[in-house]
mmCIF file of N, CA and C in Angstrom:
data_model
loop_
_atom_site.group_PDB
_atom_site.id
_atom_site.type_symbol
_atom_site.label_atom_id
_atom_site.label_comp_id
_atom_site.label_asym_id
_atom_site.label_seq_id
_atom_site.Cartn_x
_atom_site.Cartn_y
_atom_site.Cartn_z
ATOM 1 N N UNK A 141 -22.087 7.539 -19.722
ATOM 2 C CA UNK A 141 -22.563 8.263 -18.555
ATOM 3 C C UNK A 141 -21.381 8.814 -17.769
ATOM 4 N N UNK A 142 -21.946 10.093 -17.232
ATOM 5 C CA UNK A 142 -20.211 10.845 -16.570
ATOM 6 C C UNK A 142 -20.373 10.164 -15.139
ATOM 7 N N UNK A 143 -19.608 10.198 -14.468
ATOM 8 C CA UNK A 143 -19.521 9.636 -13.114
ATOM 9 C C UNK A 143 -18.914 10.858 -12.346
ATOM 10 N N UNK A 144 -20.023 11.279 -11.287
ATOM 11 C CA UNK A 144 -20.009 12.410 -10.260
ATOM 12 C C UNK A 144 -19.822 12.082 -9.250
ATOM 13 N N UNK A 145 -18.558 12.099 -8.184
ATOM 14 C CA UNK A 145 -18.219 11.874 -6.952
ATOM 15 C C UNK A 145 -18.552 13.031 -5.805
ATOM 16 N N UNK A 146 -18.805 13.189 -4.705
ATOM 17 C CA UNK A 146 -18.972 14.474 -4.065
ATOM 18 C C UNK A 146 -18.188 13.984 -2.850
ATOM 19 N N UNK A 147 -16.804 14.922 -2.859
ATOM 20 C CA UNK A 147 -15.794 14.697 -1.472
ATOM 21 C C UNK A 147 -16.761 15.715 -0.488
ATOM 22 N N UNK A 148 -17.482 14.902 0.764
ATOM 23 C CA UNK A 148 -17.774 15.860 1.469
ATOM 24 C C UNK A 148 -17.226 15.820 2.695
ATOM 25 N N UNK A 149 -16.468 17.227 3.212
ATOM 26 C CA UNK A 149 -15.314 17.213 3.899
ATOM 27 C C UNK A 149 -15.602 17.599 5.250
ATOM 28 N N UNK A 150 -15.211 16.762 6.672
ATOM 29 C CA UNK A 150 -15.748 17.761 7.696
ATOM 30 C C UNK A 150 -15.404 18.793 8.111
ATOM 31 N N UNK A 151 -14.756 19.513 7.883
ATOM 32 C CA UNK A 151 -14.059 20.274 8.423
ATOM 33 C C UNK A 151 -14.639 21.751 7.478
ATOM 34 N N UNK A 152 -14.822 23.054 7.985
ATOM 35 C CA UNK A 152 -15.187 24.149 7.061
ATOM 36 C C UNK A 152 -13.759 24.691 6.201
ATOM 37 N N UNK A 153 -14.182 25.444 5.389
ATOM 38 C CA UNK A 153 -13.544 26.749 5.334
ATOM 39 C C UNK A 153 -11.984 26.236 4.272
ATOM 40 N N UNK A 154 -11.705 27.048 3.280
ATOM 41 C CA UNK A 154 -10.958 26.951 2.288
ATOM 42 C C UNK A 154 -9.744 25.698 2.047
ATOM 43 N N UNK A 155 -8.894 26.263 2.742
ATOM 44 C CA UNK A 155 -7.968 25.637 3.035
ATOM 45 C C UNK A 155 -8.225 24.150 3.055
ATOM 46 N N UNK A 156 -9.393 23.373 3.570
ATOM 47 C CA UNK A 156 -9.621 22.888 3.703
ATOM 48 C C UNK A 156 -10.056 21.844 2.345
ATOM 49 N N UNK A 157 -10.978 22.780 1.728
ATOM 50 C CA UNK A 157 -11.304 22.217 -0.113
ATOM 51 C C UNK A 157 -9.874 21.890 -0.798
ATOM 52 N N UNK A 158 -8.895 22.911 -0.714
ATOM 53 C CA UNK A 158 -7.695 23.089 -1.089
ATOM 54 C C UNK A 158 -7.017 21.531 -0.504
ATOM 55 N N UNK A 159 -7.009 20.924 0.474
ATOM 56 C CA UNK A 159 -6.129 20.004 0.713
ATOM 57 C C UNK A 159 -6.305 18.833 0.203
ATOM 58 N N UNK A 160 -8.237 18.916 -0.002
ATOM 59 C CA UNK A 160 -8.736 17.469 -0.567
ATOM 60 C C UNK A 160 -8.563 17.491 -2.226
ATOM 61 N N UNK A 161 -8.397 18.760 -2.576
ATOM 62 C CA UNK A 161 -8.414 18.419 -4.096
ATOM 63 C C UNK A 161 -6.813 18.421 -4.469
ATOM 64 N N UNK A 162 -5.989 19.221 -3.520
ATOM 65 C CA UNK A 162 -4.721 18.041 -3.961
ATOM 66 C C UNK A 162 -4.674 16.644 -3.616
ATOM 67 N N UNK A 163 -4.891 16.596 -2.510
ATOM 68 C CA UNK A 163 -5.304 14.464 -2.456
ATOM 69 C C UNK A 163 -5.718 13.926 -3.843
ATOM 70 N N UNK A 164 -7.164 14.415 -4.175
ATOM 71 C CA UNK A 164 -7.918 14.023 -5.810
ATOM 72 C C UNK A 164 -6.741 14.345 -6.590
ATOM 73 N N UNK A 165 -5.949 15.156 -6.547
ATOM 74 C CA UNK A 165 -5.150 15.244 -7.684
ATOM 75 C C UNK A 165 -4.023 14.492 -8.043
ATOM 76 N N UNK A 166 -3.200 13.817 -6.496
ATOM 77 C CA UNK A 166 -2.328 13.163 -6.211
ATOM 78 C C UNK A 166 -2.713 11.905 -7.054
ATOM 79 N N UNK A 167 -3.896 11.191 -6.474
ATOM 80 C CA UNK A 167 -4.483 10.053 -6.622
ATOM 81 C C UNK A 167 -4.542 9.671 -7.870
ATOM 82 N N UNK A 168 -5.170 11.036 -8.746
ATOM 83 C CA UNK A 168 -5.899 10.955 -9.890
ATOM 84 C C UNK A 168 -4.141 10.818 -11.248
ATOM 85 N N UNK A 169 -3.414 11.489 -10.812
ATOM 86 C CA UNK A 169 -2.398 11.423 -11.662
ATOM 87 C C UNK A 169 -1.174 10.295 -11.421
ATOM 88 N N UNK A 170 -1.487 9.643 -9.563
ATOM 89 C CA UNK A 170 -0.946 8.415 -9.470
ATOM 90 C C UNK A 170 -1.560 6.853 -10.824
ATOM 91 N N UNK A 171 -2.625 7.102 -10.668
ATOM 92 C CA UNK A 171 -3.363 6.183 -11.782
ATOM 93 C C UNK A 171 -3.098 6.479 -13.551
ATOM 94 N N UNK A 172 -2.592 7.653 -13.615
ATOM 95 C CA UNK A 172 -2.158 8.107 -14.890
ATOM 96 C C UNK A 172 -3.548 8.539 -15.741
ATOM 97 N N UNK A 173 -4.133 9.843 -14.818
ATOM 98 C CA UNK A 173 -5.089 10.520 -15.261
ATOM 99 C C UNK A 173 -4.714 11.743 -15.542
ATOM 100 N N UNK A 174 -5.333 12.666 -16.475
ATOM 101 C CA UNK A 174 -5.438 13.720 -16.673
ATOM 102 C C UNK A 174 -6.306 14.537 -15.370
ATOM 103 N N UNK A 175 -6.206 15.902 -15.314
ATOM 104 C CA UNK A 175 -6.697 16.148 -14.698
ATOM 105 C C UNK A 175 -6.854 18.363 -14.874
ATOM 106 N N UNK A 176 -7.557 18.827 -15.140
ATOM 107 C CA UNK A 176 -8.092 19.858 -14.838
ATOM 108 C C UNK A 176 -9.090 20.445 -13.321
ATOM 109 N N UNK A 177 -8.281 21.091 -13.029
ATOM 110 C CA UNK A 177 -8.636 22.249 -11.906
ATOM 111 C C UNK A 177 -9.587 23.161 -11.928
ATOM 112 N N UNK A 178 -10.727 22.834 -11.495
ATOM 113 C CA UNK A 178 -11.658 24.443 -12.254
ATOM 114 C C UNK A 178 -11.546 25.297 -10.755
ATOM 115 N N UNK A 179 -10.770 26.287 -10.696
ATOM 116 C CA UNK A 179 -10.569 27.602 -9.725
ATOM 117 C C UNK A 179 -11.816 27.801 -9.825
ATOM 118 N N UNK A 180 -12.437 28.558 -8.766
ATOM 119 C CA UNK A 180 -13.297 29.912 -8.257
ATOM 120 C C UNK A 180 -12.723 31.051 -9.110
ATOM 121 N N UNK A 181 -11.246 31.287 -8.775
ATOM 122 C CA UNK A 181 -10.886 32.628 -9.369
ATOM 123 C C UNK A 181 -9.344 32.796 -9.542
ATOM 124 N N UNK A 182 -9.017 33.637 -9.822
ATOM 125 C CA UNK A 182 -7.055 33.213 -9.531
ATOM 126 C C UNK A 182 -6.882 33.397 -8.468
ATOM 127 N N UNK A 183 -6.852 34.318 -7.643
ATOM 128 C CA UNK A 183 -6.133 33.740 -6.116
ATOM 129 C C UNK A 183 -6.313 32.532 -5.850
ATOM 130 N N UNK A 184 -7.740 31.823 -6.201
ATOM 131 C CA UNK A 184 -7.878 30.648 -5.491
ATOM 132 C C UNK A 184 -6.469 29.751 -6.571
ATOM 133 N N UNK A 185 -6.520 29.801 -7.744
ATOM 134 C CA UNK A 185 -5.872 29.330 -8.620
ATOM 135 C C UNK A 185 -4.309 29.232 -7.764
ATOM 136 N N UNK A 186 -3.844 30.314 -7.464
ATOM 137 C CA UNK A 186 -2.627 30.905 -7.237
ATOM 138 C C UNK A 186 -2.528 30.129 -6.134
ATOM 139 N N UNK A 187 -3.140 30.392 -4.960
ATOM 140 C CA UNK A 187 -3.151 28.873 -3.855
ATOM 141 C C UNK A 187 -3.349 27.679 -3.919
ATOM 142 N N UNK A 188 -3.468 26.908 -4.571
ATOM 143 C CA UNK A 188 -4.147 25.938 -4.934
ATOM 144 C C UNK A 188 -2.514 25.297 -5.576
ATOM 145 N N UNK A 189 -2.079 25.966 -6.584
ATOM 146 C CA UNK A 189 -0.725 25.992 -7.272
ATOM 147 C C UNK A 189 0.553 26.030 -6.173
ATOM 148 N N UNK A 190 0.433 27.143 -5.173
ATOM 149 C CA UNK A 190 1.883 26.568 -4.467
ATOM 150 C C UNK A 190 1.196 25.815 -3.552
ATOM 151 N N UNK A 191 -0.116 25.282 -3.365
ATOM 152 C CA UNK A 191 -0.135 23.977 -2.327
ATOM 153 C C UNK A 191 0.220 22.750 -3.125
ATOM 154 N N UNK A 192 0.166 22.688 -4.433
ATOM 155 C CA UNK A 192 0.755 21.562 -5.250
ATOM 156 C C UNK A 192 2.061 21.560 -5.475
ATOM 157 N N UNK A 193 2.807 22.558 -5.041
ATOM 158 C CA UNK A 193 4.180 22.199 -5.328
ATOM 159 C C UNK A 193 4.498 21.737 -3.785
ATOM 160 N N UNK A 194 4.076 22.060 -2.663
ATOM 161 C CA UNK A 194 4.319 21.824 -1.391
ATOM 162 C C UNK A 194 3.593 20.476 -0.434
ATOM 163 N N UNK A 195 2.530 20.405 -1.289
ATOM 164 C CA UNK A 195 1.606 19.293 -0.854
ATOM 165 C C UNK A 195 2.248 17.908 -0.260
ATOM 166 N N UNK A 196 3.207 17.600 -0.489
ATOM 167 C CA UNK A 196 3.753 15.975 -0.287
ATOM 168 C C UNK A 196 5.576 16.773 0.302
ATOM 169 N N UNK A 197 5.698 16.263 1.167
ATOM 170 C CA UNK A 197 6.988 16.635 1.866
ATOM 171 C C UNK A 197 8.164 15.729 1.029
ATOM 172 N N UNK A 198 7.829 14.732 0.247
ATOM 173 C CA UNK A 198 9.257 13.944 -0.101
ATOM 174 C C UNK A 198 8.743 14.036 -1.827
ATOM 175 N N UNK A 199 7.733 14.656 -2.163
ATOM 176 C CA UNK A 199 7.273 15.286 -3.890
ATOM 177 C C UNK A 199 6.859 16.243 -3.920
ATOM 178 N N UNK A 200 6.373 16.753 -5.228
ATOM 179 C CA UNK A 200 5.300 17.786 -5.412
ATOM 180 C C UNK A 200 4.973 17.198 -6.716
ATOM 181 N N UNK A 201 3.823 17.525 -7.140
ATOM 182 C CA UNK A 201 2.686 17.371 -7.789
ATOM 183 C C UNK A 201 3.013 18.265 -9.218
ATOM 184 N N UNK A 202 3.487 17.677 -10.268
ATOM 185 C CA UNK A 202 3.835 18.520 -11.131
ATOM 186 C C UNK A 202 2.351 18.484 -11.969
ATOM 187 N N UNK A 203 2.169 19.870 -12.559
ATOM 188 C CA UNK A 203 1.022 20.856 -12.797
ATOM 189 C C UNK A 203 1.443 21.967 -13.128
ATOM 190 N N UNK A 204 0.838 22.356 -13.923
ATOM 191 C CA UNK A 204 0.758 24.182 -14.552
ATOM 192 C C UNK A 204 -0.870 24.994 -14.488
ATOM 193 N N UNK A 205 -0.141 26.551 -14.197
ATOM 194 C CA UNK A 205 -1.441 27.028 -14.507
ATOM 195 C C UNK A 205 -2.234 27.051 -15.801
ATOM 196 N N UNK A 206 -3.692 27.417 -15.684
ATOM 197 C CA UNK A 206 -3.731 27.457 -17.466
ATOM 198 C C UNK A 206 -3.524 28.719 -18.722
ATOM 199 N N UNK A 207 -2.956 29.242 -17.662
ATOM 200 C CA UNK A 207 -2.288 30.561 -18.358
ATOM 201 C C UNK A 207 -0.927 30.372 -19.258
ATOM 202 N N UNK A 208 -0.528 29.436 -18.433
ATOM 203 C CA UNK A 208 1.274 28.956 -18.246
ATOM 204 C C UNK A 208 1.183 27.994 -19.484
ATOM 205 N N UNK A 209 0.580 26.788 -19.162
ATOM 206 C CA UNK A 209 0.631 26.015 -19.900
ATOM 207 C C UNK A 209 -0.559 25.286 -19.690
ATOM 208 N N UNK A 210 -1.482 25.181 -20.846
ATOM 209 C CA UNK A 210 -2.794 24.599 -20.688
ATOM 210 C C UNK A 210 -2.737 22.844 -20.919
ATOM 211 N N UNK A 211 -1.733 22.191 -21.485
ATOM 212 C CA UNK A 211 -1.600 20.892 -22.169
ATOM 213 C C UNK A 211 -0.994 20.225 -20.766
ATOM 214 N N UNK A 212 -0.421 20.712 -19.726
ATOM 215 C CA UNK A 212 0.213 19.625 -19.117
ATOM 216 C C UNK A 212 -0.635 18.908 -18.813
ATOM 217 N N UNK A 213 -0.273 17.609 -17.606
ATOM 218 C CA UNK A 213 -1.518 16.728 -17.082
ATOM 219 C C UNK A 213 -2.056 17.275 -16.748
ATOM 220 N N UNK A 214 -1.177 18.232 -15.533
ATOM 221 C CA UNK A 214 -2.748 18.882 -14.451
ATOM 222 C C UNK A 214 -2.404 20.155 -14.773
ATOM 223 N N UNK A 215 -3.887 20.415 -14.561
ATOM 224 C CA UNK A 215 -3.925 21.950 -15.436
ATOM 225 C C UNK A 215 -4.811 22.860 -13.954
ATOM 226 N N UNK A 216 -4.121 23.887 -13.946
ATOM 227 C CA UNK A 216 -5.162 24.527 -13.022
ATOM 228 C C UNK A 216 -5.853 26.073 -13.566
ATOM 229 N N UNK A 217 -7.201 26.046 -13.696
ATOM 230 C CA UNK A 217 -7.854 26.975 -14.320
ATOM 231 C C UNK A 217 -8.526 27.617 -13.682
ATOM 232 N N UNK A 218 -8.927 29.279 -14.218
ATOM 233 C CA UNK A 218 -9.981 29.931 -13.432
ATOM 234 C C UNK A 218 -10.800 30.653 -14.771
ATOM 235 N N UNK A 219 -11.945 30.557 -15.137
ATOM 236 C CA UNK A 219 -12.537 31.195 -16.036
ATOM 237 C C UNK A 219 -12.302 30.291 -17.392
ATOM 238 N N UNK A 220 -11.216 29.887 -17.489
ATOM 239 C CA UNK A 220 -10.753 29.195 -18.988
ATOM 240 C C UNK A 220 -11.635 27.977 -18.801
ATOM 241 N N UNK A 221 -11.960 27.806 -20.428
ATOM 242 C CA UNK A 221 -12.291 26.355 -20.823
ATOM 243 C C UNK A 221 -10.957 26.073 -20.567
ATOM 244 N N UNK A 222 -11.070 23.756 -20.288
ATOM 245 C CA UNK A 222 -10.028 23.401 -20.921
ATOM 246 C C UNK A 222 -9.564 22.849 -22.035
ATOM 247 N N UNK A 223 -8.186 22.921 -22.710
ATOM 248 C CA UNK A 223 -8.153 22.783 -23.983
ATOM 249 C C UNK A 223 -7.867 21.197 -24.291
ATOM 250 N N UNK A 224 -6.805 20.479 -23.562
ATOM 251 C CA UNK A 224 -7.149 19.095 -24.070
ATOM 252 C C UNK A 224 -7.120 18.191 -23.235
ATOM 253 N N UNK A 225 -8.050 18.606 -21.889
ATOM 254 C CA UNK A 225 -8.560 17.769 -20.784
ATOM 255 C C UNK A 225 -9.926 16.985 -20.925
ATOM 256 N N UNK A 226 -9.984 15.708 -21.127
ATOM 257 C CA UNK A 226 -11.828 15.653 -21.089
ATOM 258 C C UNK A 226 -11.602 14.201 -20.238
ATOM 259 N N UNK A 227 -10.483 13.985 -19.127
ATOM 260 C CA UNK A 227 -10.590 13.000 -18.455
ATOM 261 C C UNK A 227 -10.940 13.207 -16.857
ATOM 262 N N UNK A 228 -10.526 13.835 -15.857
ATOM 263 C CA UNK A 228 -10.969 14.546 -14.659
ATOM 264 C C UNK A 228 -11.068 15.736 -14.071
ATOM 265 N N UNK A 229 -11.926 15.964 -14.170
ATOM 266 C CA UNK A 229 -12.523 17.410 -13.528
ATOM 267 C C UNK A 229 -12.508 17.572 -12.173
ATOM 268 N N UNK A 230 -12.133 18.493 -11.327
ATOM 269 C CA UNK A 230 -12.395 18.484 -9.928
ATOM 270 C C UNK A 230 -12.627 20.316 -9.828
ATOM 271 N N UNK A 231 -14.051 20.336 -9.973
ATOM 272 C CA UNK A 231 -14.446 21.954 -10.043
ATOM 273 C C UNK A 231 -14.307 22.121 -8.175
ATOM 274 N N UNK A 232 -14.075 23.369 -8.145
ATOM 275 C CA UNK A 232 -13.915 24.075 -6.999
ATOM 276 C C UNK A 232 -15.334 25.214 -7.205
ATOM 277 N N UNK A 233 -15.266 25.427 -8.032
ATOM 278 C CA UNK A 233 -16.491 26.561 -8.062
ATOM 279 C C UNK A 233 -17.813 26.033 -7.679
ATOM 280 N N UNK A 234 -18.790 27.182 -7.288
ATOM 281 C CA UNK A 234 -19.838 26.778 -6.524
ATOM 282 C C UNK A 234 -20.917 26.407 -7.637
ATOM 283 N N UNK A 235 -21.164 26.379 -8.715
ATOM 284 C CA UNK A 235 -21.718 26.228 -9.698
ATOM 285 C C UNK A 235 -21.054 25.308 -10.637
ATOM 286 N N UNK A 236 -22.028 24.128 -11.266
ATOM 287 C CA UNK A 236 -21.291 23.226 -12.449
ATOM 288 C C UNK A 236 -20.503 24.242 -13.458
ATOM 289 N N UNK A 237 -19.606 23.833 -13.981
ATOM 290 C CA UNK A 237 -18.982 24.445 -15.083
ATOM 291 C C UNK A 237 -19.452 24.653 -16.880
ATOM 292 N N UNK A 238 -20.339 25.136 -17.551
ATOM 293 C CA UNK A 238 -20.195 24.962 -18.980
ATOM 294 C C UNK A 238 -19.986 23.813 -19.606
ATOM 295 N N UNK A 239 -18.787 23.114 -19.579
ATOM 296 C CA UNK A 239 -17.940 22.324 -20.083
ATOM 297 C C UNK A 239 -17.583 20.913 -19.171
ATOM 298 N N UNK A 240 -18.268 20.814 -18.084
ATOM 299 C CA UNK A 240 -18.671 19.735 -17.109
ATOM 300 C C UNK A 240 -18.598 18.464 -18.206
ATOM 301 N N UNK A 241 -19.488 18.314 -19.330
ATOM 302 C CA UNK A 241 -20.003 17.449 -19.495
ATOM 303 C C UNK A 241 -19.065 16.477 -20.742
ATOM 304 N N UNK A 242 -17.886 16.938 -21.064
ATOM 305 C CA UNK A 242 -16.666 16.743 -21.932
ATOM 306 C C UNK A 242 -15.954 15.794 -20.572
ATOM 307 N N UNK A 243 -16.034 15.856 -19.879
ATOM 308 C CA UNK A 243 -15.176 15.266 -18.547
ATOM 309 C C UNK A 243 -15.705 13.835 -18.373
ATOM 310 N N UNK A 244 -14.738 12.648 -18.250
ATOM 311 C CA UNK A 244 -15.463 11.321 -17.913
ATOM 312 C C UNK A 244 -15.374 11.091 -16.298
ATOM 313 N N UNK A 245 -14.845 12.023 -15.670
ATOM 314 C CA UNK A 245 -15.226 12.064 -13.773
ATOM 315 C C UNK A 245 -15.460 13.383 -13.885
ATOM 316 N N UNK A 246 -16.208 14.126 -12.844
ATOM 317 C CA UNK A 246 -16.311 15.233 -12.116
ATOM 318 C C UNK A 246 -16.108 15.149 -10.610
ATOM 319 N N UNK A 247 -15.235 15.597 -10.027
ATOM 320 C CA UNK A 247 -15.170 15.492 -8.352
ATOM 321 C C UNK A 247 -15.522 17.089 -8.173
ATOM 322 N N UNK A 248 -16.715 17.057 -7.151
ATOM 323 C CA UNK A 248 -17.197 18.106 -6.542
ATOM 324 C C UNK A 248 -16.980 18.815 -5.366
ATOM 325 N N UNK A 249 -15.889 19.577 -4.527
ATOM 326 C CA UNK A 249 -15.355 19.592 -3.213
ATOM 327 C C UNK A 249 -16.304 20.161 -2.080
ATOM 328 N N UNK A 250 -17.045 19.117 -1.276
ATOM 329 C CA UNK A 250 -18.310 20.242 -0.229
ATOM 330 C C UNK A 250 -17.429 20.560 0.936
ATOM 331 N N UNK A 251 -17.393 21.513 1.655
ATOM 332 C CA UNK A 251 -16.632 21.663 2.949
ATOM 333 C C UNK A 251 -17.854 21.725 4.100
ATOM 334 N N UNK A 252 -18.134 22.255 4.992
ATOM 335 C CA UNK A 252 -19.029 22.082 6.241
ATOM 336 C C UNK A 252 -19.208 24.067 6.649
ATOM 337 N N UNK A 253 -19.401 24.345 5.389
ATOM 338 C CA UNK A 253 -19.847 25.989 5.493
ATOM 339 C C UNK A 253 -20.819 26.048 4.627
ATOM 340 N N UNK A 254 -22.185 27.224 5.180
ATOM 341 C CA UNK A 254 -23.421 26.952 4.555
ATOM 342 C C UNK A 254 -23.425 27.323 3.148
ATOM 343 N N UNK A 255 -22.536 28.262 2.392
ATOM 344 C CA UNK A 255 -22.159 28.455 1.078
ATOM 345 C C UNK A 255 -21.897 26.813 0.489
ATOM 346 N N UNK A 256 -21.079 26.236 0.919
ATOM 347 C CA UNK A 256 -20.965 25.297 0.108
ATOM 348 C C UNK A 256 -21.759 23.967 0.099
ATOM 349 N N UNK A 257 -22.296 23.669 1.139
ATOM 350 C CA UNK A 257 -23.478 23.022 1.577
ATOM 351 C C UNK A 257 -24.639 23.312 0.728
ATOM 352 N N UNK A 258 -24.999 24.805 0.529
ATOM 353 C CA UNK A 258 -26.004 25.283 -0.782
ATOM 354 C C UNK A 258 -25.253 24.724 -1.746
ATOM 355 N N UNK A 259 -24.509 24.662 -2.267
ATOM 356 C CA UNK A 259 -23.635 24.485 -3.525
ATOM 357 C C UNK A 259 -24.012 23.282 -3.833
ATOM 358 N N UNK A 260 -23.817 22.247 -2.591
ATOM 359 C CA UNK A 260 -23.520 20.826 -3.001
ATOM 360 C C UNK A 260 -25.195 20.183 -3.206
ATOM 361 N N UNK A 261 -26.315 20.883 -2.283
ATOM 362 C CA UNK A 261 -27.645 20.539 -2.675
ATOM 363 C C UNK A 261 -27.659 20.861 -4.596
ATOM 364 N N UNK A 262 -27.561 22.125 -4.399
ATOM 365 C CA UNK A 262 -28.005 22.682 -5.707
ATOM 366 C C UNK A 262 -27.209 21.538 -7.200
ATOM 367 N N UNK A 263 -25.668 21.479 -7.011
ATOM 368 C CA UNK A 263 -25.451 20.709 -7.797
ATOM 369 C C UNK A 263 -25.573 18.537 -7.884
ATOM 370 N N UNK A 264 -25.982 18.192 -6.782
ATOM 371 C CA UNK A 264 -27.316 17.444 -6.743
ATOM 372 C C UNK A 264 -27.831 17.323 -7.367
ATOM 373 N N UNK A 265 -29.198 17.840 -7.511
ATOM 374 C CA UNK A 265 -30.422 18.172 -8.352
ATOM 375 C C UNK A 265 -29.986 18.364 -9.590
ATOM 376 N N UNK A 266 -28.615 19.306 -10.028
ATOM 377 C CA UNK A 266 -28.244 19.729 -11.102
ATOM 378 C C UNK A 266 -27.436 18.309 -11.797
ATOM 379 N N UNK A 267 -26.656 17.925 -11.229
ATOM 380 C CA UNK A 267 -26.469 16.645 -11.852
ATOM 381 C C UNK A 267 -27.450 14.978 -12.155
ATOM 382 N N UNK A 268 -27.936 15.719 -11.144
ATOM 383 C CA UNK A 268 -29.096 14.085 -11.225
ATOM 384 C C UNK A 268 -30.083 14.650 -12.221
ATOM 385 N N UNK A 269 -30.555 15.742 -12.619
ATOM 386 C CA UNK A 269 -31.259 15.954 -13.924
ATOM 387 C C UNK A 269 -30.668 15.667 -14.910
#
């Protein structure tokens, strides 16, 4: 059985998804996890990437895009399957992913804006089916 977490965040608005899923990512590769990024899109990709090199004032979070390099630990993707991730998922997109179900976590990021609030009902229902 996959195990679905939902970070729901108080605070609205991007930046905001962006800070908790470097936290998930910190965490997730402190424990010696794999980890794939599912972007919205590349900009989001592209931000998401220099907040991981900047994220921790005394580290950064080593990661590649999946353009760059799809095999590292953390992989950050927009549109791409991933190629040899099937340990943590942390989709950003407002819709489950295709390939959700290869993943043994999924972390889901809700922020406190009604887009993603729809998001987080809808994938709900979508995961509990």
């Amino acid at each position: 059985m996959k195990r679905v977490d939902f970070y729901v965040v108080s605070e609205a608005g991007e930046e905001a998804r962006l800070t908790v899923a470097a936290r998930l990512v910190d965490k997730a590769l402190s424990r010696g996890h794999r980890v794939f990024i599912n972007a919205q899109n590349e900009q989001q990709a592209r931000q998401l990437d220099q907040l991981l090199w900047t994220f921790r004032h005394e580290s950064f979070i080593p990661h590649a895009l999946a353009c760059d390099d799809a095999n590292a630990a953390v992989v950050v993707g927009w549109g791409q399957e991933p190629v040899n991730h099937d340990d943590v998922l942390i989709n950003l997109e407002y819709n489950a992913p295709v390939f959700f179900s290869r993943f043994m976590r999924v972390a889901e990021v809700v922020t406190q804006d009604e887009k993603s609030l729809d998001a987080l009902r809808a994938a709900w229902r979508f995961y509990r089916d």
